[in-house]
Short mmCIF file of C-alpha atoms and ligand atoms in Angstrom, two decimals:
data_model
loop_
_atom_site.label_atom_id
_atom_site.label_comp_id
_atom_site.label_asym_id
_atom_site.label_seq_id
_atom_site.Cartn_x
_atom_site.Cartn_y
_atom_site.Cartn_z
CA UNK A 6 0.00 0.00 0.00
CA UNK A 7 1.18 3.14 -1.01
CA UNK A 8 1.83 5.61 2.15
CA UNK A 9 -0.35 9.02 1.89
CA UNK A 10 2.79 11.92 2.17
CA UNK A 11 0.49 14.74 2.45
CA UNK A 12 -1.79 13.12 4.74
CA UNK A 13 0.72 12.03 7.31
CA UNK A 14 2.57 15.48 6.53
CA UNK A 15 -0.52 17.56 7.19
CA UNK A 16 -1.42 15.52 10.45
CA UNK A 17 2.31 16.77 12.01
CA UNK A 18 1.37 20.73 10.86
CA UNK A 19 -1.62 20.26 13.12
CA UNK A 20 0.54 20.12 15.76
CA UNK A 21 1.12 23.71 16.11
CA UNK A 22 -2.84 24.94 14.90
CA UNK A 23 -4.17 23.04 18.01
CA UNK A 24 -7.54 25.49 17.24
CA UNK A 25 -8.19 23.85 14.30
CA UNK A 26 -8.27 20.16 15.84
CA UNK A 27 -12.11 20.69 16.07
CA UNK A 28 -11.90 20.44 11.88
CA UNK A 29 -11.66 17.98 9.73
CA UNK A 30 -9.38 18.53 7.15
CA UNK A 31 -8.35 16.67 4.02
CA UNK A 32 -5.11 17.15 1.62
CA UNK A 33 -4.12 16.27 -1.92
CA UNK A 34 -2.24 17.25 -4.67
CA UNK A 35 -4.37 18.71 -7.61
CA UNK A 36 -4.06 20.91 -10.95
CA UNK A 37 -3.86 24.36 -9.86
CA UNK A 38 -2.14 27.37 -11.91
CA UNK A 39 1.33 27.93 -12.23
CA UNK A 40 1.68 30.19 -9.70
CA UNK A 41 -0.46 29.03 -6.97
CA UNK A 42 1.09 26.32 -5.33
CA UNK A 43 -2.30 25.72 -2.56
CA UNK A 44 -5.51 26.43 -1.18
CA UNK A 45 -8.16 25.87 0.26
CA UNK A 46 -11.68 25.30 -0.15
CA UNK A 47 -14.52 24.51 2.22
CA UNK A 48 -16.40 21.15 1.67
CA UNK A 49 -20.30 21.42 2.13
CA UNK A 50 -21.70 17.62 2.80
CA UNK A 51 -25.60 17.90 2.00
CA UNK A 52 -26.17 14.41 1.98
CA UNK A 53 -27.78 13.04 5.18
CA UNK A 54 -25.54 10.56 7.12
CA UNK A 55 -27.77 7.11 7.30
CA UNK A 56 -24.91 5.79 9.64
CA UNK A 57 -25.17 9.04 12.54
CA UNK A 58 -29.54 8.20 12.07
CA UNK A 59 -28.66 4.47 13.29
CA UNK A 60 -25.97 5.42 15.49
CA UNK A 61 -26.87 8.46 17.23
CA UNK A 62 -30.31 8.63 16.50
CA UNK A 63 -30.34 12.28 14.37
CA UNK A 64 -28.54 12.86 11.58
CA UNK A 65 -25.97 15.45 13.18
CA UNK A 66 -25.29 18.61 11.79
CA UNK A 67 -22.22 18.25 9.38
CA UNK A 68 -18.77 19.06 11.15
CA UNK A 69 -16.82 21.89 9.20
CA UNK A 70 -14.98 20.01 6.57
CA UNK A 71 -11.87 21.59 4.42
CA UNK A 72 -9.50 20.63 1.30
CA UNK A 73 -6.53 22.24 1.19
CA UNK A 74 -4.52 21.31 -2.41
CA UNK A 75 -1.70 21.28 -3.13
CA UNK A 76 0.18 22.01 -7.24
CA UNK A 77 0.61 18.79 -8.28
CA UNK A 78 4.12 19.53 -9.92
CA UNK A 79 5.42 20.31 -6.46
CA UNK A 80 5.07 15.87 -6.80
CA UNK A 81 8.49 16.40 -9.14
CA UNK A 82 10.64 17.41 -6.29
CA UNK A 83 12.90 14.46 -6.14
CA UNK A 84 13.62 14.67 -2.77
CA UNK A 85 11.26 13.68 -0.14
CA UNK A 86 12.76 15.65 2.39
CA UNK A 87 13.08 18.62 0.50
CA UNK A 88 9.37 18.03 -0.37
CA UNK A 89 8.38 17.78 2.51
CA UNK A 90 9.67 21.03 4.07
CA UNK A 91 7.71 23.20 0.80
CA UNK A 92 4.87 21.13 1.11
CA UNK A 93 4.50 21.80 4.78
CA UNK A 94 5.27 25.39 4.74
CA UNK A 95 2.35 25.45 2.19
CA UNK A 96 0.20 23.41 4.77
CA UNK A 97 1.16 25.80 7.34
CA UNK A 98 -0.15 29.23 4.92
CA UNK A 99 -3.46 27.69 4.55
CA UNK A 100 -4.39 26.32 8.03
CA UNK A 101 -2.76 29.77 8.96
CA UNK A 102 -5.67 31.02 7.09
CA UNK A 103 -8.03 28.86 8.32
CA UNK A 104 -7.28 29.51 11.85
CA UNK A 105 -7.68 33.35 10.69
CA UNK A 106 -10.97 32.53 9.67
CA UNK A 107 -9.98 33.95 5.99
CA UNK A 108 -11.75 31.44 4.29
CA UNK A 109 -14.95 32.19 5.91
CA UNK A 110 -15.49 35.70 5.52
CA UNK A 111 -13.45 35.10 1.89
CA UNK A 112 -16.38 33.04 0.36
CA UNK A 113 -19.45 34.67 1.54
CA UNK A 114 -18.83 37.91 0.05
CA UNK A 115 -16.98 38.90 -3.52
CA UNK A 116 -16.58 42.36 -2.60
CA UNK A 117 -15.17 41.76 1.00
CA UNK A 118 -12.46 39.33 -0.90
CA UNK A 119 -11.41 42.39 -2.64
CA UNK A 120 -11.09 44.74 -0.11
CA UNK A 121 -9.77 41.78 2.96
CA UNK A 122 -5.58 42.17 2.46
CA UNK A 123 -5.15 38.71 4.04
CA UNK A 124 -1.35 38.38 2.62
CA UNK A 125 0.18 41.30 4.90
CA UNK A 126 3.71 41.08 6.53
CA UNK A 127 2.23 39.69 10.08
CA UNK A 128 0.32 37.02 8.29
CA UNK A 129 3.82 36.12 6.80
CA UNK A 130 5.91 36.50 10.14
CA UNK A 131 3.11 34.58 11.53
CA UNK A 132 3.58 31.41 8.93
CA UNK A 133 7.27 31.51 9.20
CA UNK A 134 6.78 31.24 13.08
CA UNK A 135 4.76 28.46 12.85
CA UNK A 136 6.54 26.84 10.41
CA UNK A 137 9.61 27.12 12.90
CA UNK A 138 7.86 25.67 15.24
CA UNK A 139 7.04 22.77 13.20
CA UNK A 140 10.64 22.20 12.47
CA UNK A 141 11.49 22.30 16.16
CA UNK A 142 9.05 19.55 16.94
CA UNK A 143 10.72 17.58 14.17
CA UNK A 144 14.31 18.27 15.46
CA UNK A 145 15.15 20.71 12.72
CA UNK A 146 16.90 23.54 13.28
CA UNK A 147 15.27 27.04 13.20
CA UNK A 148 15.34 28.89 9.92
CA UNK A 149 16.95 32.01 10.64
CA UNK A 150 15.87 33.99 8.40
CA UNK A 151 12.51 34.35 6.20
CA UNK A 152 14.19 35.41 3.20
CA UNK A 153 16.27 32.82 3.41
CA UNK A 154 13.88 30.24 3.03
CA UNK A 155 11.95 32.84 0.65
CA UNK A 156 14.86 32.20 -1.73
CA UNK A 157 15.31 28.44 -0.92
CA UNK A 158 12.07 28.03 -2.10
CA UNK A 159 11.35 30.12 -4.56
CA UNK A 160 14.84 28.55 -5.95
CA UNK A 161 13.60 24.92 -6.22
CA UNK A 162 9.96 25.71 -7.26
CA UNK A 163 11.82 27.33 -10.26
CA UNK A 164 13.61 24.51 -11.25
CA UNK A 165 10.73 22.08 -11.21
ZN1 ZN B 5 -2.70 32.63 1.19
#
């Protein structure tokens, strides 16, 4: 059986968004365009659960479900390690968002999309924090700086 990276990838990322552990939240690689490299989208289940009607005697109200994808070419990144870190500093920018509650107010209203800066330096800081984080669980060392892993990744993506 073929292990799921981005599932067991995402599931150490939720380490450090303990908020979010009330979610569930899926992950896979998918077409998206060149320059995007995730996001994420919330998953609406309308379909009433004949399991919770024989188990719990309702059908429950659906939990808040959410996709984040990943661009599938980040799959030609030879090495896993390597992949693993870009992959994961993805997964930490959109459960960042997430967390922020972005997504939310992002898909009610067109207008407040426009006008919302989501992307502003804190919201960076903040992603490179908790991607440091992340590495310290792991027993990485600390990225110093964020333009230095700016330009790490922005160097391999560009090779791929
Ligand atoms: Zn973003």
């Amino acid at each position: 059986m073929m292990v799921d990276e981005l599932a067991e990838w995402l599931h150490e990322c939720r380490e450090v968004f303990p908020k979010l552990n009330k979610y569930k939240i899926t992950c896979e690689y998918g077409k998206l365009s060149k320059n995007v490299l995730g996001c994420t989208s919330r998953l609406i289940r309308r379909e009433i659960s004949a399991d919770d009607i024989l188990l719990f005697g309702e059908s429950r109200k659906p939990e808040k479900e959410f996709e984040i994808k990943i661009n599938e070419k980040l799959k030609k990144i030879e090495r896993e390690n390597v992949r693993k870190e870009i992959v994961q500093y993805i997964m930490v920018h959109e459960l960042l968002h997430l967390e922020n509650k972005d997504l939310s107010t992002l898909s009610k209203n067109y207008k407040k999309r426009k006008k919302k800066k989501i992307h502003v330096k804190e919201f960076d800081n903040e992603v490179f924090e908790r991607y440091n984080k992340l590495r310290e669980l792991k027993g990485l060392s600390r990225i110093q700086k964020i333009e230095d892993l700016e330009f790490a990744i922005h160097k391999i993506i560009s090779k791929i």
